[in-house]
Coordinates of C-alpha atoms and ligand atoms in Angstrom, one line a residue:
X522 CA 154.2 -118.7 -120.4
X523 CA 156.7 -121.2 -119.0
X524 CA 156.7 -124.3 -120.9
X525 CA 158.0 -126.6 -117.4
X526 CA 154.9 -128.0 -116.5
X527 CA 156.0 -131.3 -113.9
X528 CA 157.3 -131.7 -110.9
X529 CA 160.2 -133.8 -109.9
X530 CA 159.9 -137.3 -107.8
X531 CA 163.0 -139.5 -107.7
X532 CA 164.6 -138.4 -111.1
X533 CA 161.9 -138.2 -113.2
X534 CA 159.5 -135.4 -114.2
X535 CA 155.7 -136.3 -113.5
X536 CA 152.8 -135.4 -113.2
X537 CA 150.4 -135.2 -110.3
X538 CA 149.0 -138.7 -109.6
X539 CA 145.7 -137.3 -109.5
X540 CA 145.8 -136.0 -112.6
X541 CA 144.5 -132.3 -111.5
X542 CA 146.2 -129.2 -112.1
X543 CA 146.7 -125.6 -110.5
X544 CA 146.6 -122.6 -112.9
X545 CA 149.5 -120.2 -112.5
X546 CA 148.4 -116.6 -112.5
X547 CA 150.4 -113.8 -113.6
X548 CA 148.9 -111.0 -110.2
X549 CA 150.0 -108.1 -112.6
X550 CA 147.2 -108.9 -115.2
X551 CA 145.4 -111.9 -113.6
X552 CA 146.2 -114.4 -116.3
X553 CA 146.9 -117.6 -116.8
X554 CA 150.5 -117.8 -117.6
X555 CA 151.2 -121.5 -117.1
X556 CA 150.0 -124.6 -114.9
X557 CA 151.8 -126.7 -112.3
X558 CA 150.4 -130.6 -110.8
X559 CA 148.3 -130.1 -107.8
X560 CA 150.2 -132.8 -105.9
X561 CA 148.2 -134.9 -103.0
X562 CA 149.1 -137.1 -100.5
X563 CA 150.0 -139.8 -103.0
X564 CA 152.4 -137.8 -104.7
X565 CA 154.6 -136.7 -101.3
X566 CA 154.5 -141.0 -100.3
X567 CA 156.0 -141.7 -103.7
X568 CA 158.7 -138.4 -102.6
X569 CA 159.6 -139.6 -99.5
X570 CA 160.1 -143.1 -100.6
X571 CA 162.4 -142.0 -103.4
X572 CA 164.1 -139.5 -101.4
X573 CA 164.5 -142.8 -98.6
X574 CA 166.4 -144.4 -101.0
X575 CA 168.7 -141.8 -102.4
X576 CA 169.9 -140.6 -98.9
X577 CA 172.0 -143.3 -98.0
X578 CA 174.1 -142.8 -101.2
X579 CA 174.2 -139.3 -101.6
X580 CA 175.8 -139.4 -97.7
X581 CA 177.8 -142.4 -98.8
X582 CA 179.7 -140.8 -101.8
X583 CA 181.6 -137.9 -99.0
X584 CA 181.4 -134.3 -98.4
X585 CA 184.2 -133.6 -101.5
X586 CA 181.9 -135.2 -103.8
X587 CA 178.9 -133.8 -102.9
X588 CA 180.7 -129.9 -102.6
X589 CA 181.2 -131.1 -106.3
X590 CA 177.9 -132.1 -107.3
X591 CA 176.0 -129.0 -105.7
X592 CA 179.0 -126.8 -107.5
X593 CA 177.7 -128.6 -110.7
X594 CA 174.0 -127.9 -109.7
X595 CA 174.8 -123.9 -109.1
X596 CA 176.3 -123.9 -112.7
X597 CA 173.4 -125.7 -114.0
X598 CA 170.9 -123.4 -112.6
X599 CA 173.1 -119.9 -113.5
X600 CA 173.1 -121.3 -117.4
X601 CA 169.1 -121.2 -116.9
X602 CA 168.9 -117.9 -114.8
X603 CA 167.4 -115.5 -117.3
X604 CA 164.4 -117.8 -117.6
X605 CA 163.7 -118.4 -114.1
X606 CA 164.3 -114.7 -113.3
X607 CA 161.5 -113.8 -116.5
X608 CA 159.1 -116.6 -114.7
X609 CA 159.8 -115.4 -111.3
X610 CA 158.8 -111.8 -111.9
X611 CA 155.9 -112.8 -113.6
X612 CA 154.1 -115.5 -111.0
X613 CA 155.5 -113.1 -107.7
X614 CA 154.9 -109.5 -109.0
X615 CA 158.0 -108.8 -107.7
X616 CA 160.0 -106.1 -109.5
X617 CA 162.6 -107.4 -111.9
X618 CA 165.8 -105.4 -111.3
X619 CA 166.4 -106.6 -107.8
X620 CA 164.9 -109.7 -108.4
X621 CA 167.9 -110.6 -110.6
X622 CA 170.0 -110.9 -107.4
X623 CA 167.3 -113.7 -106.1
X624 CA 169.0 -116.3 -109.0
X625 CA 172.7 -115.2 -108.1
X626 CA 172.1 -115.4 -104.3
X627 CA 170.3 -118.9 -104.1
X628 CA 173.7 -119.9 -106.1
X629 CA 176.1 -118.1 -104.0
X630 CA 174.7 -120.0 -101.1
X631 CA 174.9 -123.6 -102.7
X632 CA 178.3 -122.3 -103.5
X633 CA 178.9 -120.9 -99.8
X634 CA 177.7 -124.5 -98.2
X635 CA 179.8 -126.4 -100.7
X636 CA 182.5 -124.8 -99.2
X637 CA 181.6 -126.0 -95.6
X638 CA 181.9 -129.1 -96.3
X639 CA 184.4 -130.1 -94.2
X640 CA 183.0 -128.2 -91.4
X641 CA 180.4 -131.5 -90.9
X642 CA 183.0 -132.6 -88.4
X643 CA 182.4 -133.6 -85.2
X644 CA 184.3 -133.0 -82.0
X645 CA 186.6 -135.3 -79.8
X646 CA 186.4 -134.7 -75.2
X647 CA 188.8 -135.8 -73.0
X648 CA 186.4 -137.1 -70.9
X649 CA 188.0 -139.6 -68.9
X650 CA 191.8 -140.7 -69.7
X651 CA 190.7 -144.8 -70.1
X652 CA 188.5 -144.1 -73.5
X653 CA 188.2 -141.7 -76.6
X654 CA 185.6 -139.9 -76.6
X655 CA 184.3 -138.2 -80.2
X656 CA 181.4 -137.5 -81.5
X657 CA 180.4 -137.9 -85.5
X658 CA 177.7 -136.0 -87.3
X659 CA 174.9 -137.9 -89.7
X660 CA 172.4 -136.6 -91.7
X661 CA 168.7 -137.3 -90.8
X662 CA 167.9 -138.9 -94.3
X663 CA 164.6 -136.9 -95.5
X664 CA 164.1 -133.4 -95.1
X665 CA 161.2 -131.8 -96.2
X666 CA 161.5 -127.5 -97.1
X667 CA 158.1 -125.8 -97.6
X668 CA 158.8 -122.4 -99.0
X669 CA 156.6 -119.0 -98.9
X670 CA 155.7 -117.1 -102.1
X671 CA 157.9 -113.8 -102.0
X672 CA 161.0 -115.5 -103.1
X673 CA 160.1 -118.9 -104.4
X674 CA 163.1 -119.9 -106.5
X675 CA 165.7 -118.1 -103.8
X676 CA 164.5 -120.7 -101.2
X677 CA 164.2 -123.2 -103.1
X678 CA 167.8 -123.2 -103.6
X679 CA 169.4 -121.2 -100.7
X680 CA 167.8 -122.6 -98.1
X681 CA 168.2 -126.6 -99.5
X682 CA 171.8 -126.4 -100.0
X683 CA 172.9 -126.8 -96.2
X684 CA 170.7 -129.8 -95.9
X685 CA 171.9 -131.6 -99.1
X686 CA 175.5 -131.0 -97.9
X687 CA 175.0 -132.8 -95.1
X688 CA 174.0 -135.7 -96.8
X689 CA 170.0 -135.5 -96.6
X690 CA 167.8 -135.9 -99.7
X691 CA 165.2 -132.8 -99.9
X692 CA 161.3 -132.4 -100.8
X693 CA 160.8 -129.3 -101.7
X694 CA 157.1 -127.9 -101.4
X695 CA 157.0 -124.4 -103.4
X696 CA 154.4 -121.8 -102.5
X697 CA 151.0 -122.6 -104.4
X698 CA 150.5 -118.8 -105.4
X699 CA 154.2 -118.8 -107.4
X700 CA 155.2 -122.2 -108.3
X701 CA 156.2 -122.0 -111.8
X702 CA 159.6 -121.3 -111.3
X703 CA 160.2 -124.4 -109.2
X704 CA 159.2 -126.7 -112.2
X705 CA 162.2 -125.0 -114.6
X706 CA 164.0 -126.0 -111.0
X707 CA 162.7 -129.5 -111.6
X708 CA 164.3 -130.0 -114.8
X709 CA 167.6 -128.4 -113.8
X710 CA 168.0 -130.7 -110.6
X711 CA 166.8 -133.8 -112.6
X712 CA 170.2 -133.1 -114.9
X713 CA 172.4 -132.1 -112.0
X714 CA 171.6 -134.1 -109.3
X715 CA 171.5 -138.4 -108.4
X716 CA 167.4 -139.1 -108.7
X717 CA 165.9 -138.8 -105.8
X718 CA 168.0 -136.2 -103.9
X719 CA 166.5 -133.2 -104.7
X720 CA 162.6 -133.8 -105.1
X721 CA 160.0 -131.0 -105.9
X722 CA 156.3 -131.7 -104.9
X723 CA 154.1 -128.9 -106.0
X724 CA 150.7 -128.1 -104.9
X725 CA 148.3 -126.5 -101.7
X726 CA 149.2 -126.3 -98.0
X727 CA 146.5 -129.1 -97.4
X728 CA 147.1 -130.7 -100.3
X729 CA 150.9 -131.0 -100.2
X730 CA 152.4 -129.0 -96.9
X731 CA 150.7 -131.0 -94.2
X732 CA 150.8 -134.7 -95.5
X733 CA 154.9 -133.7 -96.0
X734 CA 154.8 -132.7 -92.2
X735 CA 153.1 -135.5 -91.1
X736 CA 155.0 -138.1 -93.0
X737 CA 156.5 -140.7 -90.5
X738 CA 159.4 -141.0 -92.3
X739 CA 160.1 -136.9 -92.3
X740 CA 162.4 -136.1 -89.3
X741 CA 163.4 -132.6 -90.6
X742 CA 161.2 -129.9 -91.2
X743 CA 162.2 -126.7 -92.3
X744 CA 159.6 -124.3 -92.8
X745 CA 159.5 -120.8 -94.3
X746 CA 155.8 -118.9 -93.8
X747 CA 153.6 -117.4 -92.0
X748 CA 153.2 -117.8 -87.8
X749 CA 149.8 -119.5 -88.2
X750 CA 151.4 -121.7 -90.5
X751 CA 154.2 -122.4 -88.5
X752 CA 152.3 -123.1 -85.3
X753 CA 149.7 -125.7 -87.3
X754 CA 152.9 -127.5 -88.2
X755 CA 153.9 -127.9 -85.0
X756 CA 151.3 -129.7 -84.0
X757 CA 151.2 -131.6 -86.8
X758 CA 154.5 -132.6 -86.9
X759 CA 153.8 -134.3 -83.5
X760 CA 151.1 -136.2 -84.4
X761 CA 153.0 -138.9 -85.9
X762 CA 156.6 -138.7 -84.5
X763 CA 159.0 -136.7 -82.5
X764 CA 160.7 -134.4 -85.3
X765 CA 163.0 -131.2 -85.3
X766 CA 161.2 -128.6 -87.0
X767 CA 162.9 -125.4 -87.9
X768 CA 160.4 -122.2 -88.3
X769 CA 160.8 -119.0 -90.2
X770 CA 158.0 -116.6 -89.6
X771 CA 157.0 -113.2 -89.6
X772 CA 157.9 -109.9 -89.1
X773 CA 156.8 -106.8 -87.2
X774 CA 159.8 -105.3 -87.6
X775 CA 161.2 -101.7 -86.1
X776 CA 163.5 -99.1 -87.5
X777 CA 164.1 -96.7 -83.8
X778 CA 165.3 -93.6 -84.8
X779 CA 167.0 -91.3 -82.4
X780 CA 166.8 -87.7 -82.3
X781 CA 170.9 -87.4 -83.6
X782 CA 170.6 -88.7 -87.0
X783 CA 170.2 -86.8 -90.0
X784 CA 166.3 -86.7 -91.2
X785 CA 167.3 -86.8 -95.5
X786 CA 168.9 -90.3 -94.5
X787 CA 165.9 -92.0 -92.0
X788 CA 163.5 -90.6 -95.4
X789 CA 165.4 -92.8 -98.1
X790 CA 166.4 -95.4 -95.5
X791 CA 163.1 -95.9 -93.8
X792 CA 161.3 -96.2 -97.7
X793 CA 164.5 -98.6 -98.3
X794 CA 163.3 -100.7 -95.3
X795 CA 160.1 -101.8 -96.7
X796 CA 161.0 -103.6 -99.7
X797 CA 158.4 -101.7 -102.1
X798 CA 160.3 -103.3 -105.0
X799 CA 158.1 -106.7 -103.5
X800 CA 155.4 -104.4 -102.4
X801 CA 156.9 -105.1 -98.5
X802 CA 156.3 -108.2 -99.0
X803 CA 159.4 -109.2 -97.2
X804 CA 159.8 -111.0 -93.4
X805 CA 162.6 -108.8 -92.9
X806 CA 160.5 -105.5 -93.3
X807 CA 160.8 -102.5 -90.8
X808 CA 156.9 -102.1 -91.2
X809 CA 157.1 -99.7 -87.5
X810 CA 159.2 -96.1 -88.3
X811 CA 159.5 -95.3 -84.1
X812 CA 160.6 -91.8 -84.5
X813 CA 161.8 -89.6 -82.0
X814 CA 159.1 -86.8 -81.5
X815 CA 162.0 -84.0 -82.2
X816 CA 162.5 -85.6 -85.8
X817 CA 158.6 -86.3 -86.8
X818 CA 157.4 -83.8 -88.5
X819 CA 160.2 -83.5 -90.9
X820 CA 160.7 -87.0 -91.5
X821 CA 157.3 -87.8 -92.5
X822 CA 156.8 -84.6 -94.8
X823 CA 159.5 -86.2 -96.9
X824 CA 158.4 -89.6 -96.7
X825 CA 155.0 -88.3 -97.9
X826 CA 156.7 -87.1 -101.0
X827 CA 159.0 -89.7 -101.7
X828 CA 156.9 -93.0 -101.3
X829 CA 154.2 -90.8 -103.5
X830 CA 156.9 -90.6 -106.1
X831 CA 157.3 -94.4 -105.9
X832 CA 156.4 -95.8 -109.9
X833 CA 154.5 -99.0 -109.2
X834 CA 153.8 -100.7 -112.3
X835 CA 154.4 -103.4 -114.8
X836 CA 157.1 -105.6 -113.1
X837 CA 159.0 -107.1 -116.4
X838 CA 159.5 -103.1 -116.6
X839 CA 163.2 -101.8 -115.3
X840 CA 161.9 -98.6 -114.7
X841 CA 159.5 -99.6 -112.0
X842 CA 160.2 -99.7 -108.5
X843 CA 157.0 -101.7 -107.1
X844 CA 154.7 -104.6 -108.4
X845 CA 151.7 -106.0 -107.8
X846 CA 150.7 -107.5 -105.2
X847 CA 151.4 -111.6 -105.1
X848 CA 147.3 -113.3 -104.9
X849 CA 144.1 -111.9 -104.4
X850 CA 144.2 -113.2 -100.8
X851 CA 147.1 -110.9 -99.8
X852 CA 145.6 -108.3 -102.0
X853 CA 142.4 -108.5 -100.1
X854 CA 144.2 -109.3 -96.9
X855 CA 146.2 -105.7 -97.5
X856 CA 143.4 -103.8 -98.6
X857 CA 141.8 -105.3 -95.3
X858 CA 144.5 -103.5 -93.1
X859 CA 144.2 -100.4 -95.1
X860 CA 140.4 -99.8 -93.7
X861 CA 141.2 -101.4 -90.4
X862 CA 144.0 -98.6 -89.9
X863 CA 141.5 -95.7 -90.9
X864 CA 138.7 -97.1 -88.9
X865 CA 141.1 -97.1 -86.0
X866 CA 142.1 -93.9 -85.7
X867 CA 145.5 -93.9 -87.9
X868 CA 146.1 -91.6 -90.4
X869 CA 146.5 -92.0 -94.0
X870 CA 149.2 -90.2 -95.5
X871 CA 150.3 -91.5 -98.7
X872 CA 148.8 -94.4 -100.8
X873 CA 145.8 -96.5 -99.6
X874 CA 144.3 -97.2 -102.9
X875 CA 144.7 -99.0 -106.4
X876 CA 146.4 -96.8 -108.6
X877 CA 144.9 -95.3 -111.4
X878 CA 145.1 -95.4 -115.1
X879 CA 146.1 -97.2 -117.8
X880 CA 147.9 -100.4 -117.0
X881 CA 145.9 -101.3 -113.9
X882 CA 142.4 -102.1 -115.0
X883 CA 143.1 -106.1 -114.1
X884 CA 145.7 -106.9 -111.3
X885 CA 146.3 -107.2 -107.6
X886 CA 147.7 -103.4 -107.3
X887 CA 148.0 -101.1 -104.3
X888 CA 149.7 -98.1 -104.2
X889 CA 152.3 -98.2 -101.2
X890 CA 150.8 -96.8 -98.1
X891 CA 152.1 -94.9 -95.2
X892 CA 149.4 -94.0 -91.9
X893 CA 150.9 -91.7 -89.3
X894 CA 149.7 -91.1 -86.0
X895 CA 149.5 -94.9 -85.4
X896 CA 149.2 -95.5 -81.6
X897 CA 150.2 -99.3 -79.6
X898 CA 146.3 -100.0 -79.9
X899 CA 145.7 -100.2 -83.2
X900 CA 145.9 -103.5 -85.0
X901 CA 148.6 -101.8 -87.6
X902 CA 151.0 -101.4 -84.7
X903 CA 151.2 -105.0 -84.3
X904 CA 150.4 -107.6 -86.8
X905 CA 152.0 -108.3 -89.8
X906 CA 150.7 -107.0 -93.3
X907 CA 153.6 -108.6 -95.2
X908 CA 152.3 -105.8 -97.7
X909 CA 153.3 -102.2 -98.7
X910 CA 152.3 -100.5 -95.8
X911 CA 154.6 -98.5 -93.2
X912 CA 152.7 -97.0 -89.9
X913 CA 154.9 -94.2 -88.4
X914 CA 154.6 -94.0 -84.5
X915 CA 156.3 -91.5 -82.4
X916 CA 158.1 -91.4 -78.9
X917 CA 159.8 -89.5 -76.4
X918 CA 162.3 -90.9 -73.9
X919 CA 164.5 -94.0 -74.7
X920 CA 162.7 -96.2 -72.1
X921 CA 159.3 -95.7 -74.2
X922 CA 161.0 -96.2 -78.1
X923 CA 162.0 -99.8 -76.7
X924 CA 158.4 -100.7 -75.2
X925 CA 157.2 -100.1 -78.2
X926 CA 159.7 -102.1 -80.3
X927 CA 158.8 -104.8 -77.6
X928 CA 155.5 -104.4 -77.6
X929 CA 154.6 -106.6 -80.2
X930 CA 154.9 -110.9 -80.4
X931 CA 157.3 -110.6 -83.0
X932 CA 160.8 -110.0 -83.0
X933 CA 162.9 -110.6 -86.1
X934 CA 164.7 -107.9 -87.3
X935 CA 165.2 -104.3 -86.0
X936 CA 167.5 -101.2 -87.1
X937 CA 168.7 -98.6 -84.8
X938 CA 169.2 -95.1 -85.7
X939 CA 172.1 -93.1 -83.7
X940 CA 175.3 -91.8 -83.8
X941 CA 175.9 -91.8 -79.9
X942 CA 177.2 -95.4 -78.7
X943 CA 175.1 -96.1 -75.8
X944 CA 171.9 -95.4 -77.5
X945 CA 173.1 -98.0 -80.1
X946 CA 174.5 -100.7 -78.2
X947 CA 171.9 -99.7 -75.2
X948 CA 168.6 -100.3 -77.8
X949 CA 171.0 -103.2 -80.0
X950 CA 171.0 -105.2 -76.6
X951 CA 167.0 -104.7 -75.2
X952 CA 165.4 -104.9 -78.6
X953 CA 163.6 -108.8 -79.1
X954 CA 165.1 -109.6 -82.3
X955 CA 167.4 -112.1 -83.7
X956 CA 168.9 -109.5 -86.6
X957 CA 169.9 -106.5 -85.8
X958 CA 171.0 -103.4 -87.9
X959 CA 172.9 -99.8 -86.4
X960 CA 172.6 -97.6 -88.6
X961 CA 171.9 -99.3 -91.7
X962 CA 168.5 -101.5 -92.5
X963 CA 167.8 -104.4 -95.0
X964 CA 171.0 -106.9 -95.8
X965 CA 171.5 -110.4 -95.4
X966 CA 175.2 -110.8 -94.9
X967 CA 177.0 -114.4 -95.9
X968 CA 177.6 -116.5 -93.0
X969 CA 175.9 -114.9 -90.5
X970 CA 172.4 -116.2 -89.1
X971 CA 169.5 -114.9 -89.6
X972 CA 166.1 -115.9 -87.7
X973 CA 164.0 -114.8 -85.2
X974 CA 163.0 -114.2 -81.4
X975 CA 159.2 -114.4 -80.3
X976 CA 156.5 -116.0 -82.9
X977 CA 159.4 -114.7 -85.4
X978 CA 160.2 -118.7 -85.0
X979 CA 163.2 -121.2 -84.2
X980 CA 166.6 -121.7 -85.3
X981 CA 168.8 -119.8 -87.3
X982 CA 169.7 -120.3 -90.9
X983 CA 171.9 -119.1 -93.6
X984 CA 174.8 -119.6 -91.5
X985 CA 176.9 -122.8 -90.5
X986 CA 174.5 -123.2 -87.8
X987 CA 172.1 -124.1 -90.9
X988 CA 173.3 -126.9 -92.3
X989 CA 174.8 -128.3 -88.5
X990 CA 170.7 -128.0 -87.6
X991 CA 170.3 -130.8 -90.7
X992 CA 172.8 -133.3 -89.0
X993 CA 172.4 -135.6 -85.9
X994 CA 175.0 -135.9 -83.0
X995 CA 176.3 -139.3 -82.4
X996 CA 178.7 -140.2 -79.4
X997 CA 181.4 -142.7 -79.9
X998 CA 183.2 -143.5 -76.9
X999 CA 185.8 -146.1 -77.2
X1000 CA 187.5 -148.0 -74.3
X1001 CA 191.3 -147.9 -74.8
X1002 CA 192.5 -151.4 -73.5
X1003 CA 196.4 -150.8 -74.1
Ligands
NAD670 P1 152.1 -119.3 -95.6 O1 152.3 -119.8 -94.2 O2 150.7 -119.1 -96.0 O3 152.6 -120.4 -96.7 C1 154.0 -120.8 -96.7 C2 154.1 -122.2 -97.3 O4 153.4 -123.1 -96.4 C3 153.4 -122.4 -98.6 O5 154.1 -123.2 -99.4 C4 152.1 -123.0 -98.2 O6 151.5 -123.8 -99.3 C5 152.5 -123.9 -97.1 N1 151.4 -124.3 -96.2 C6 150.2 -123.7 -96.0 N2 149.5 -124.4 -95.1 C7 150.2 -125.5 -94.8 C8 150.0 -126.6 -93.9 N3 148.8 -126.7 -93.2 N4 150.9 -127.5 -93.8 C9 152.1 -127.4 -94.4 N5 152.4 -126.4 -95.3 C10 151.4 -125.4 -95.5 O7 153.0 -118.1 -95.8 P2 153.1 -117.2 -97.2 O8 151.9 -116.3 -97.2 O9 153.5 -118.0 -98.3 O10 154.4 -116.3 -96.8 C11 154.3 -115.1 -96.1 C12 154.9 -115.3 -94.7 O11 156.2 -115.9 -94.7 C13 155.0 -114.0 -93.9 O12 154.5 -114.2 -92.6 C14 156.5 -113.8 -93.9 O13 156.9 -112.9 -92.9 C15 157.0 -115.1 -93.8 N6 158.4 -115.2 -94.3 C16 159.4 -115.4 -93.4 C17 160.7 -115.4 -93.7 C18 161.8 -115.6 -92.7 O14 163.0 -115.9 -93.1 N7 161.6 -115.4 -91.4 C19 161.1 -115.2 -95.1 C20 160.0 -115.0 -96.0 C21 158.7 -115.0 -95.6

């Protein structure tokens, strides 16, 4: 049980001003392991005011002393990481081994934009010969970052770093389902950062989420979540002003295997995809195996056998490999998709049911599932679960692997199977995805951008471009009279 219990608003920990509270529930065991404000309308005015008034400071003091302070701030949180990491695998489910990198990477990438610092430069044209022309970049003063449950405290860091760099102040709205570790956040920023800069406003979508995007005074929206989520924001966001919203969505992602590739590696690479060790709850997932009729049989024999050997189970425990599922809603919402796929004609293979025995009287479990025979019709061929399920379709000719991979209105990631070059670079070019893999599936690499094509959303982050998309051109053009 996490002892954090506020939320930060311009330095100083608080309460909600309603006075009402969320419980935190542990989805392994379905208790209450803690409680965080439920934050209203009231609360995100007194955050954007406070975050208004830190801005112009925080920009003010240079990019060397801010590289400093957010140095100082990745310390701070690294000195705190065992707790987080405990209260993270508790409110996600996720698994805790390679949740320990979550910590570390959110770091690494305050780390990684510190460095950039100097990269907030602007550009000079030789436009004409009778002025100078250059441009500056400025920050856009208040960004608001509303973050998805699967990786709470990694966005929370990560994904604020580039706009802080460049001299915004940050609201950070953490998933209502795993909040916890964002109040342990709270205290950390309060010691590391000026008040103000780095504000955490905890609480629902309605509650918190949508008065955040419709704030007048909110330019910047970066949003991590769901499509549906991502389009109401939209629209919201232009309801009270003309803002630049960034949007991370979903995934509906596909791992094209060609007939050349050994079948041993597509079985451990195609289970390695799907991110069981967060029950696939992962954007980024290659939820569609396309295999190559030649390789089909074989390929899902052994995938029968190894996702069967999977250990789901207690997620503070190193020897398991898969959690439990994050809320009741997704739990549902998976379980949903598992009787849609059978009543559709796919078939079940593996999984497809709450595992048994001790352990998992109370929780949000599901064994990880795998349907074969899954056909462009069915519902499980193209929406997102964003839950441990991998449907296994089959194809032919090279034209009809990459309709299928383009069949769907997603298009984030995709990883290509081959060892001959214009299969690879042939599929690497036509598939509608913004991160592609040959030959390998699942990393993030530093610097390089990551978002997606389609409904997958717009911009890219984790790269320069990221922090760039949190500045402002401005045009200086100056008349040279000697
Ligand atoms: P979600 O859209 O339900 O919620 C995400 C966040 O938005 C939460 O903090 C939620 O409270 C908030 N929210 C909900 N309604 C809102 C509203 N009306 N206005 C403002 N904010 C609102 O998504 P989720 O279920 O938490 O996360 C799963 C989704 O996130 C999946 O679709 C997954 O693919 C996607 N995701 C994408 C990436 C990526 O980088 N592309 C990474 C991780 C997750």
């Amino acid at each position: 049980m996490t002892q954090a219990t506020r939320m930060l608003i311009g330095g100083e920990l608080v309460e909600s001003e309603s006075g009402e509270w969320i419980e935190a529930i542990n989805p392994a065991t379905e208790e209450a392991i803690g409680k965080f404000p439920a934050g209203n309308e009231r609360d995100v005015a007194k955050a954007v005011a406070a975050a208004e008034q830190a801005w112009p400071e925080w920009n003010g003091i240079g990019v060397a002393a801010r590289a400093n302070a957010l140095r100082d701030f990745g310390k701070a949180i690294l000195a705190r990481a065992d707790e987080l990491l405990e209260v993270e695998v508790r409110d996600t489910g996720n698994t805790i081994v390679p949740m320990r990198g979550d910590v570390k990477h959110g770091v690494d990438s305050i780390n990684y934009y510190a460095g950039l610092a100097y990269e907030l430069k602007g550009e000079s044209i030789p436009a004409t010969p009778n002025n100078l022309h250059f441009t500056v970049r400025e920050p856009y003063g208040v960004v608001a970052r509303i973050v998805p449950f699967n990786h709470p405290v990694m966005f929370a860091t990560a994904r604020t770093a580039g706009a802080l760099m460049a001299g915004n102040a940050v609201i950070v709205k953490p998933p209502e389902t795993a909040s916890l570790s964002a109040l342990i956040l709270s205290e950390i920023a309060r010691e590391a950062l000026p008040p103000g800069v780095f504000n955490i406003v905890t609480g629902t979508g309605a509650g918190v989420g949508a008065p955040l995007v419709k704030h007048p005074q909110v330019k910047r929206i970066a949003f991590i979540g769901s499509v549906g989520t991502g389009m109401a924001i939209q629209r919201m966001a232009a309801e009270t002003g003309v803002k630049n919203v960034t949007l991370e969505l979903g995934g509906k992602n596909p791992m094209i295997v060609f007939p050349d590739v050994d079948p041993q590696a597509i079985i451990a690479s195609a289970v390695a995809g799907m991110n069981f060790s967060w029950q696939g709850q992962s954007c980024g997932s290659t939820s569609r195996l396309l295999l190559h009729e030649s390789l089909y049989d074989e390929v899902v024999a052994g995938l029968v056998d190894r996702i069967e050997a999977i250990r789901v189970g207690d997620p503070m425990d190193e020897a398991s490999q898969m959690g439990a599922i994050n809320s009741k809603g997704q739990y549902d919402k998976v379980l949903n998709y598992i009787e849609v796929a059978k009543a559709q004609g796919a078939k079940l293979l593996a999984g497809g049911h709450r595992p048994v025995g001790a352990g998992f009287e109370k929780g949000f479990w599901v064994r990880p599932t795998l349907f074969g025979d899954v056909t462009q019709d069915m519902r499980i061929a193209n929406e997102e679960v964003f839950g441990p399920i991998l449907s296994v379709m089959k194809w032919s000719t090279f034209e009809q692997a990459l309709d299928i991979a383009n069949a769907v209105d997603l298009g984030l990631t995709a990883s290509i199977w081959t060892n001959d070059i214009d299969n690879a670079l042939g599929a690497a070019r036509r598939v509608q995805a913004g991160y592609v893999w040959i030959n390998s599936v699942g990393p993030h690499y530093p610097a390089m951008n990551y978002g997606g094509f389609k409904n997958s959303g717009t911009g890219r982050e984790e790269g320069l471009e990221e922090m760039l998309s949190y500045t402002e051109q401005k045009v200086l053009n100056i008349a040279l009279r000697k």
